Amino acid sequence: MAKKRGLAWPLENTQDSPHLFANARLAWFYNWSSDNRSDVNLEFIPMYWSANKEDPAQFANKVRTQGAKIILGFNEPERREQANMNATDAAHIWKKYIEPLANEGILLGSPSIASTEEGLNLLEAFLSTGCHVDFLALHWYGRGADNFLRFITKAHERFGNKPVWVTEFACTSWNAGHPVSQEEINDFFRQATTKLDRTSWIERYAWFGATRHLDSALGSGNCLIDNSGNLSQLGQVYVNG
């Protein structure tokens, strides 16, 4: 079985190191940017986060210089607080600067969308312009492994049965007053990753989040690092399980 599990490393986590996750179980990592700031022995996948954050020509040249084989597209362009791009503008930049990378053998991940109808609709509008992608990059947060897998399958089938990367996912109620239990998170993790590993068209995935602290609405039980800077119990399972 090809190794699918990867690391979504937040650049703002400066107190810990991606080396915590350097293990044969993990194969790759990304950090929501085009800059590889770690020498960890994992394949780095650059992301073009947004045209509002980085010049597209500079991104393309950087990718070539790095010798990257795969890139990830815009981060949740449908959300104002994220990449904040409409489908028309995203498609224009994609065709002019990003798509030519495919002619050089670089695989292109779609814009990474959140698990909402807004995200699905933006991706549909983006792809309807004729933009080329090699795989879909999807995010999902919520409760229930069945709900998670239903969304992933829905997107896979809606967009031509393309391969899928799940580049963010976690188990959460989004309610700080009624957070999910660690037991529920652990059960979700076990069921979801088992299915991801066994589904041929799901190529890679990365749990959120590789940090000691998460927003109370998201829930600290999803942290892969404990308060002492060591792998949490969930982190140990993620790295070694």
PDB file of C-alpha atoms in Angstrom:
ATOM      1  CA  MET A   1       0.000   0.000   0.000  1.00  0.00           C
ATOM      2  CA  ALA A   2       1.337   3.448  -0.928  1.00  0.00           C
ATOM      3  CA  LYS A   3       1.885   5.691   2.072  1.00  0.00           C
ATOM      4  CA  LYS A   4      -0.923   8.239   2.203  1.00  0.00           C
ATOM      5  CA  ARG A   5      -0.542   9.832   5.604  1.00  0.00           C
ATOM      6  CA  GLY A   6       1.041  13.267   5.753  1.00  0.00           C
ATOM      7  CA  LEU A   7       1.656  16.271   7.970  1.00  0.00           C
ATOM      8  CA  ALA A   8      -0.158  19.602   7.807  1.00  0.00           C
ATOM      9  CA  TRP A   9       2.409  21.758   9.600  1.00  0.00           C
ATOM     10  CA  PRO A  10       1.345  25.268  10.717  1.00  0.00           C
ATOM     11  CA  LEU A  11       4.147  27.779  10.240  1.00  0.00           C
ATOM     12  CA  GLU A  12       2.972  29.670  13.313  1.00  0.00           C
ATOM     13  CA  ASN A  13       3.996  26.696  15.458  1.00  0.00           C
ATOM     14  CA  THR A  14       7.532  27.853  16.144  1.00  0.00           C
ATOM     15  CA  GLN A  15       7.984  26.086  19.493  1.00  0.00           C
ATOM     16  CA  ASP A  16       7.833  22.559  18.068  1.00  0.00           C
ATOM     17  CA  SER A  17       9.451  20.778  15.141  1.00  0.00           C
ATOM     18  CA  PRO A  18       8.098  18.722  12.233  1.00  0.00           C
ATOM     19  CA  HIS A  19      10.822  16.232  13.161  1.00  0.00           C
ATOM     20  CA  LEU A  20       8.393  14.923  15.790  1.00  0.00           C
ATOM     21  CA  PHE A  21       6.572  13.324  12.860  1.00  0.00           C
ATOM     22  CA  ALA A  22       9.556  11.946  10.959  1.00  0.00           C
ATOM     23  CA  ASN A  23       8.573   8.314  10.789  1.00  0.00           C
ATOM     24  CA  ALA A  24       8.126   5.654   8.144  1.00  0.00           C
ATOM     25  CA  ARG A  25       4.338   5.938   8.570  1.00  0.00           C
ATOM     26  CA  LEU A  26       4.299   9.471   7.130  1.00  0.00           C
ATOM     27  CA  ALA A  27       5.395  10.296   3.596  1.00  0.00           C
ATOM     28  CA  TRP A  28       4.839  14.000   2.946  1.00  0.00           C
ATOM     29  CA  PHE A  29       4.054  17.388   4.448  1.00  0.00           C
ATOM     30  CA  TYR A  30       2.857  20.864   3.571  1.00  0.00           C
ATOM     31  CA  ASN A  31       2.644  24.127   5.498  1.00  0.00           C
ATOM     32  CA  TRP A  32       0.073  26.247   3.613  1.00  0.00           C
ATOM     33  CA  SER A  33       2.906  28.065   1.816  1.00  0.00           C
ATOM     34  CA  SER A  34       5.495  27.681  -0.922  1.00  0.00           C
ATOM     35  CA  ASP A  35       8.451  27.908   1.477  1.00  0.00           C
ATOM     36  CA  ASN A  36       9.985  24.740   2.863  1.00  0.00           C
ATOM     37  CA  ARG A  37      11.413  25.880   6.186  1.00  0.00           C
ATOM     38  CA  SER A  38      12.284  22.438   7.538  1.00  0.00           C
ATOM     39  CA  ASP A  39      14.826  19.758   6.721  1.00  0.00           C
ATOM     40  CA  VAL A  40      12.505  16.997   7.939  1.00  0.00           C
ATOM     41  CA  ASN A  41      12.796  13.882   5.792  1.00  0.00           C
ATOM     42  CA  LEU A  42       9.330  14.122   4.247  1.00  0.00           C
ATOM     43  CA  GLU A  43       8.328  15.158   0.725  1.00  0.00           C
ATOM     44  CA  PHE A  44       7.418  18.851   0.764  1.00  0.00           C
ATOM     45  CA  ILE A  45       4.329  19.877  -1.226  1.00  0.00           C
ATOM     46  CA  PRO A  46       4.220  23.641  -1.908  1.00  0.00           C
ATOM     47  CA  MET A  47       0.869  25.428  -1.810  1.00  0.00           C
ATOM     48  CA  TYR A  48      -0.171  28.515  -3.755  1.00  0.00           C
ATOM     49  CA  TRP A  49      -2.280  29.912  -0.911  1.00  0.00           C
ATOM     50  CA  SER A  50      -3.736  32.937  -2.707  1.00  0.00           C
ATOM     51  CA  ALA A  51      -2.989  35.500  -5.352  1.00  0.00           C
ATOM     52  CA  ASN A  52      -3.657  38.023  -2.580  1.00  0.00           C
ATOM     53  CA  LYS A  53      -0.642  36.701  -0.686  1.00  0.00           C
ATOM     54  CA  GLU A  54       1.996  35.726  -3.269  1.00  0.00           C
ATOM     55  CA  ASP A  55       2.771  36.739  -6.828  1.00  0.00           C
ATOM     56  CA  PRO A  56       1.803  33.824  -9.113  1.00  0.00           C
ATOM     57  CA  ALA A  57       4.830  34.152 -11.383  1.00  0.00           C
ATOM     58  CA  GLN A  58       7.160  34.079  -8.387  1.00  0.00           C
ATOM     59  CA  PHE A  59       5.343  31.020  -7.049  1.00  0.00           C
ATOM     60  CA  ALA A  60       5.725  29.176 -10.351  1.00  0.00           C
ATOM     61  CA  ASN A  61       9.427  29.981 -10.543  1.00  0.00           C
ATOM     62  CA  LYS A  62       9.947  28.920  -6.933  1.00  0.00           C
ATOM     63  CA  VAL A  63       8.265  25.581  -7.605  1.00  0.00           C
ATOM     64  CA  ARG A  64      10.555  24.983 -10.568  1.00  0.00           C
ATOM     65  CA  THR A  65      13.628  25.868  -8.519  1.00  0.00           C
ATOM     66  CA  GLN A  66      12.567  23.501  -5.746  1.00  0.00           C
ATOM     67  CA  GLY A  67      12.082  20.680  -8.210  1.00  0.00           C
ATOM     68  CA  ALA A  68       8.601  20.078  -6.830  1.00  0.00           C
ATOM     69  CA  LYS A  69       6.626  17.236  -8.356  1.00  0.00           C
ATOM     70  CA  ILE A  70       3.240  18.229  -6.921  1.00  0.00           C
ATOM     71  CA  ILE A  71       1.594  21.496  -5.856  1.00  0.00           C
ATOM     72  CA  LEU A  72      -1.573  22.391  -3.955  1.00  0.00           C
ATOM     73  CA  GLY A  73      -3.899  25.138  -5.126  1.00  0.00           C
ATOM     74  CA  PHE A  74      -5.607  28.084  -3.416  1.00  0.00           C
ATOM     75  CA  ASN A  75      -6.626  27.608   0.229  1.00  0.00           C
ATOM     76  CA  GLU A  76     -10.419  27.815   0.642  1.00  0.00           C
ATOM     77  CA  PRO A  77     -10.891  30.555  -1.969  1.00  0.00           C
ATOM     78  CA  GLU A  78     -14.631  30.661  -1.200  1.00  0.00           C
ATOM     79  CA  ARG A  79     -13.963  32.035   2.301  1.00  0.00           C
ATOM     80  CA  ARG A  80     -13.268  35.721   2.879  1.00  0.00           C
ATOM     81  CA  GLU A  81     -10.849  35.049   5.743  1.00  0.00           C
ATOM     82  CA  GLN A  82      -8.870  32.559   3.646  1.00  0.00           C
ATOM     83  CA  ALA A  83      -7.764  32.873  -0.008  1.00  0.00           C
ATOM     84  CA  ASN A  84     -10.848  35.013  -0.772  1.00  0.00           C
ATOM     85  CA  MET A  85     -10.983  34.610  -4.559  1.00  0.00           C
ATOM     86  CA  ASN A  86     -13.898  34.218  -6.920  1.00  0.00           C
ATOM     87  CA  ALA A  87     -13.920  31.435  -9.494  1.00  0.00           C
ATOM     88  CA  THR A  88     -13.302  33.753 -12.449  1.00  0.00           C
ATOM     89  CA  ASP A  89     -10.194  35.386 -10.990  1.00  0.00           C
ATOM     90  CA  ALA A  90      -8.895  32.070  -9.679  1.00  0.00           C
ATOM     91  CA  ALA A  91      -9.308  30.445 -13.103  1.00  0.00           C
ATOM     92  CA  HIS A  92      -7.566  33.307 -14.898  1.00  0.00           C
ATOM     93  CA  ILE A  93      -4.494  33.097 -12.650  1.00  0.00           C
ATOM     94  CA  TRP A  94      -4.529  29.301 -12.774  1.00  0.00           C
ATOM     95  CA  LYS A  95      -4.511  29.107 -16.557  1.00  0.00           C
ATOM     96  CA  LYS A  96      -1.846  31.767 -16.985  1.00  0.00           C
ATOM     97  CA  TYR A  97       0.627  30.802 -14.270  1.00  0.00           C
ATOM     98  CA  ILE A  98      -0.188  27.469 -12.611  1.00  0.00           C
ATOM     99  CA  GLU A  99      -1.464  25.232 -15.386  1.00  0.00           C
ATOM    100  CA  PRO A 100       1.732  25.551 -17.476  1.00  0.00           C
ATOM    101  CA  LEU A 101       3.505  23.689 -14.664  1.00  0.00           C
ATOM    102  CA  ALA A 102       1.605  20.578 -15.734  1.00  0.00           C
ATOM    103  CA  ASN A 103       3.485  20.661 -19.046  1.00  0.00           C
ATOM    104  CA  GLU A 104       6.659  20.248 -16.982  1.00  0.00           C
ATOM    105  CA  GLY A 105       5.346  17.110 -15.302  1.00  0.00           C
ATOM    106  CA  ILE A 106       4.138  18.731 -12.081  1.00  0.00           C
ATOM    107  CA  LEU A 107       0.849  17.397 -10.695  1.00  0.00           C
ATOM    108  CA  LEU A 108      -1.723  20.038  -9.813  1.00  0.00           C
ATOM    109  CA  GLY A 109      -3.996  19.812  -6.793  1.00  0.00           C
ATOM    110  CA  SER A 110      -7.247  21.721  -7.060  1.00  0.00           C
ATOM    111  CA  PRO A 111      -8.109  24.724  -4.909  1.00  0.00           C
ATOM    112  CA  SER A 112      -8.604  23.301  -1.415  1.00  0.00           C
ATOM    113  CA  ILE A 113     -12.244  23.788  -0.492  1.00  0.00           C
ATOM    114  CA  ALA A 114     -14.060  23.602   2.827  1.00  0.00           C
ATOM    115  CA  SER A 115     -16.848  21.067   3.363  1.00  0.00           C
ATOM    116  CA  THR A 116     -19.690  23.398   2.376  1.00  0.00           C
ATOM    117  CA  GLU A 117     -21.935  23.925  -0.612  1.00  0.00           C
ATOM    118  CA  GLU A 118     -20.153  27.238  -1.175  1.00  0.00           C
ATOM    119  CA  GLY A 119     -16.892  25.394  -1.540  1.00  0.00           C
ATOM    120  CA  LEU A 120     -18.321  22.779  -3.864  1.00  0.00           C
ATOM    121  CA  ASN A 121     -20.019  25.419  -5.991  1.00  0.00           C
ATOM    122  CA  LEU A 122     -16.863  27.498  -6.324  1.00  0.00           C
ATOM    123  CA  LEU A 123     -14.859  24.450  -7.347  1.00  0.00           C
ATOM    124  CA  GLU A 124     -17.525  23.538  -9.898  1.00  0.00           C
ATOM    125  CA  ALA A 125     -17.430  27.062 -11.364  1.00  0.00           C
ATOM    126  CA  PHE A 126     -13.626  26.999 -11.408  1.00  0.00           C
ATOM    127  CA  LEU A 127     -13.448  23.649 -13.205  1.00  0.00           C
ATOM    128  CA  SER A 128     -16.227  24.611 -15.634  1.00  0.00           C
ATOM    129  CA  THR A 129     -13.862  27.196 -17.155  1.00  0.00           C
ATOM    130  CA  GLY A 130     -11.657  24.338 -18.329  1.00  0.00           C
ATOM    131  CA  CYS A 131      -9.003  24.548 -15.624  1.00  0.00           C
ATOM    132  CA  HIS A 132      -6.900  21.404 -15.410  1.00  0.00           C
ATOM    133  CA  VAL A 133      -6.312  19.666 -12.067  1.00  0.00           C
ATOM    134  CA  ASP A 134      -4.908  16.211 -11.427  1.00  0.00           C
ATOM    135  CA  PHE A 135      -6.607  15.652  -8.083  1.00  0.00           C
ATOM    136  CA  LEU A 136      -9.098  17.262  -5.710  1.00  0.00           C
ATOM    137  CA  ALA A 137      -7.913  18.796  -2.422  1.00  0.00           C
ATOM    138  CA  LEU A 138     -10.653  18.767   0.209  1.00  0.00           C
ATOM    139  CA  HIS A 139     -11.140  19.880   3.815  1.00  0.00           C
ATOM    140  CA  TRP A 140     -13.689  18.523   6.270  1.00  0.00           C
ATOM    141  CA  TYR A 141     -14.592  19.266   9.883  1.00  0.00           C
ATOM    142  CA  GLY A 142     -17.512  17.805  11.770  1.00  0.00           C
ATOM    143  CA  ARG A 143     -18.807  14.729  13.513  1.00  0.00           C
ATOM    144  CA  GLY A 144     -19.277  11.186  12.302  1.00  0.00           C
ATOM    145  CA  ALA A 145     -16.956   9.207  10.059  1.00  0.00           C
ATOM    146  CA  ASP A 146     -19.910   8.324   7.837  1.00  0.00           C
ATOM    147  CA  ASN A 147     -20.658  12.024   7.265  1.00  0.00           C
ATOM    148  CA  PHE A 148     -17.005  12.680   6.476  1.00  0.00           C
ATOM    149  CA  LEU A 149     -16.782   9.856   3.967  1.00  0.00           C
ATOM    150  CA  ARG A 150     -20.113  10.817   2.411  1.00  0.00           C
ATOM    151  CA  PHE A 151     -18.819  14.316   1.655  1.00  0.00           C
ATOM    152  CA  ILE A 152     -15.532  13.050   0.217  1.00  0.00           C
ATOM    153  CA  THR A 153     -17.374  10.563  -1.995  1.00  0.00           C
ATOM    154  CA  LYS A 154     -19.865  13.208  -3.115  1.00  0.00           C
ATOM    155  CA  ALA A 155     -17.060  15.505  -4.259  1.00  0.00           C
ATOM    156  CA  HIS A 156     -15.196  12.637  -5.932  1.00  0.00           C
ATOM    157  CA  GLU A 157     -18.263  11.665  -7.950  1.00  0.00           C
ATOM    158  CA  ARG A 158     -19.347  15.247  -8.710  1.00  0.00           C
ATOM    159  CA  PHE A 159     -16.003  16.160 -10.258  1.00  0.00           C
ATOM    160  CA  GLY A 160     -15.306  13.337 -12.649  1.00  0.00           C
ATOM    161  CA  ASN A 161     -14.122  10.694 -10.186  1.00  0.00           C
ATOM    162  CA  LYS A 162     -10.788  12.429  -9.802  1.00  0.00           C
ATOM    163  CA  PRO A 163      -8.384  11.235  -7.093  1.00  0.00           C
ATOM    164  CA  VAL A 164      -8.730  12.968  -3.733  1.00  0.00           C
ATOM    165  CA  TRP A 165      -6.343  14.395  -1.175  1.00  0.00           C
ATOM    166  CA  VAL A 166      -7.892  15.317   2.185  1.00  0.00           C
ATOM    167  CA  THR A 167      -5.521  18.056   3.301  1.00  0.00           C
ATOM    168  CA  GLU A 168      -7.375  19.066   6.477  1.00  0.00           C
ATOM    169  CA  PHE A 169      -9.813  17.085   8.600  1.00  0.00           C
ATOM    170  CA  ALA A 170     -10.755  16.703  12.260  1.00  0.00           C
ATOM    171  CA  CYS A 171     -13.635  15.704  14.501  1.00  0.00           C
ATOM    172  CA  THR A 172     -15.416  18.692  16.034  1.00  0.00           C
ATOM    173  CA  SER A 173     -18.779  20.054  17.137  1.00  0.00           C
ATOM    174  CA  TRP A 174     -17.613  23.662  16.508  1.00  0.00           C
ATOM    175  CA  ASN A 175     -19.152  24.378  19.902  1.00  0.00           C
ATOM    176  CA  ALA A 176     -16.780  25.294  22.729  1.00  0.00           C
ATOM    177  CA  GLY A 177     -19.596  24.805  25.237  1.00  0.00           C
ATOM    178  CA  HIS A 178     -20.255  21.257  24.076  1.00  0.00           C
ATOM    179  CA  PRO A 179     -16.988  19.886  22.709  1.00  0.00           C
ATOM    180  CA  VAL A 180     -16.659  16.357  21.449  1.00  0.00           C
ATOM    181  CA  SER A 181     -15.052  13.903  23.817  1.00  0.00           C
ATOM    182  CA  GLN A 182     -11.594  12.455  23.326  1.00  0.00           C
ATOM    183  CA  GLU A 183     -13.258   9.071  22.954  1.00  0.00           C
ATOM    184  CA  GLU A 184     -15.382  10.343  20.072  1.00  0.00           C
ATOM    185  CA  ILE A 185     -12.350  11.915  18.399  1.00  0.00           C
ATOM    186  CA  ASN A 186     -10.381   8.696  18.747  1.00  0.00           C
ATOM    187  CA  ASP A 187     -13.240   6.613  17.324  1.00  0.00           C
ATOM    188  CA  PHE A 188     -13.659   9.036  14.422  1.00  0.00           C
ATOM    189  CA  PHE A 189      -9.931   8.970  13.737  1.00  0.00           C
ATOM    190  CA  ARG A 190      -9.802   5.175  13.709  1.00  0.00           C
ATOM    191  CA  GLN A 191     -12.828   4.750  11.446  1.00  0.00           C
ATOM    192  CA  ALA A 192     -11.908   7.567   9.072  1.00  0.00           C
ATOM    193  CA  THR A 193      -8.244   6.674   8.574  1.00  0.00           C
ATOM    194  CA  THR A 194      -9.086   3.002   8.089  1.00  0.00           C
ATOM    195  CA  LYS A 195     -11.442   3.947   5.270  1.00  0.00           C
ATOM    196  CA  LEU A 196      -9.002   6.450   3.774  1.00  0.00           C
ATOM    197  CA  ASP A 197      -6.249   3.854   3.713  1.00  0.00           C
ATOM    198  CA  ARG A 198      -8.495   1.280   2.053  1.00  0.00           C
ATOM    199  CA  THR A 199     -10.027   3.527  -0.626  1.00  0.00           C
ATOM    200  CA  SER A 200      -7.949   3.459  -3.795  1.00  0.00           C
ATOM    201  CA  TRP A 201      -9.010   6.865  -5.150  1.00  0.00           C
ATOM    202  CA  ILE A 202      -8.052   8.642  -1.918  1.00  0.00           C
ATOM    203  CA  GLU A 203      -4.356   9.228  -2.468  1.00  0.00           C
ATOM    204  CA  ARG A 204      -3.207  11.222   0.568  1.00  0.00           C
ATOM    205  CA  TYR A 205      -4.510  12.801   3.756  1.00  0.00           C
ATOM    206  CA  ALA A 206      -3.377  15.034   6.640  1.00  0.00           C
ATOM    207  CA  TRP A 207      -5.021  15.441  10.048  1.00  0.00           C
ATOM    208  CA  PHE A 208      -5.521  18.855  11.660  1.00  0.00           C
ATOM    209  CA  GLY A 209      -3.718  19.810  13.765  1.00  0.00           C
ATOM    210  CA  ALA A 210      -0.027  19.454  14.433  1.00  0.00           C
ATOM    211  CA  THR A 211       0.046  21.847  17.373  1.00  0.00           C
ATOM    212  CA  ARG A 212      -0.260  21.984  21.162  1.00  0.00           C
ATOM    213  CA  HIS A 213      -3.324  24.218  21.182  1.00  0.00           C
ATOM    214  CA  LEU A 214      -6.401  24.593  19.013  1.00  0.00           C
ATOM    215  CA  ASP A 215      -9.319  26.978  19.093  1.00  0.00           C
ATOM    216  CA  SER A 216     -11.759  25.903  21.808  1.00  0.00           C
ATOM    217  CA  ALA A 217     -14.533  25.569  19.242  1.00  0.00           C
ATOM    218  CA  LEU A 218     -12.439  23.116  17.234  1.00  0.00           C
ATOM    219  CA  GLY A 219     -11.348  21.224  20.319  1.00  0.00           C
ATOM    220  CA  SER A 220      -7.957  20.462  21.870  1.00  0.00           C
ATOM    221  CA  GLY A 221      -8.615  16.740  21.601  1.00  0.00           C
ATOM    222  CA  ASN A 222      -7.568  16.975  17.947  1.00  0.00           C
ATOM    223  CA  CYS A 223      -4.052  18.162  18.844  1.00  0.00           C
ATOM    224  CA  LEU A 224      -1.242  15.865  17.760  1.00  0.00           C
ATOM    225  CA  ILE A 225       1.180  17.500  20.218  1.00  0.00           C
ATOM    226  CA  ASP A 226       0.689  17.690  23.981  1.00  0.00           C
ATOM    227  CA  ASN A 227       1.380  20.635  26.292  1.00  0.00           C
ATOM    228  CA  SER A 228       4.938  19.404  26.932  1.00  0.00           C
ATOM    229  CA  GLY A 229       5.849  19.382  23.257  1.00  0.00           C
ATOM    230  CA  ASN A 230       5.701  15.619  22.850  1.00  0.00           C
ATOM    231  CA  LEU A 231       3.367  13.667  20.635  1.00  0.00           C
ATOM    232  CA  SER A 232      -0.071  13.424  22.211  1.00  0.00           C
ATOM    233  CA  GLN A 233      -1.696  10.028  22.473  1.00  0.00           C
ATOM    234  CA  LEU A 234      -3.491  10.770  19.205  1.00  0.00           C
ATOM    235  CA  GLY A 235      -0.222  11.996  17.704  1.00  0.00           C
ATOM    236  CA  GLN A 236       1.500   8.760  18.635  1.00  0.00           C
ATOM    237  CA  VAL A 237      -1.223   6.784  16.894  1.00  0.00           C
ATOM    238  CA  TYR A 238      -0.991   9.066  13.854  1.00  0.00           C
ATOM    239  CA  VAL A 239       2.766   8.611  13.574  1.00  0.00           C
ATOM    240  CA  ASN A 240       3.070   4.965  14.554  1.00  0.00           C
ATOM    241  CA  GLY A 241      -0.369   3.443  14.028  1.00  0.00           C
TER     242      GLY A 241
END
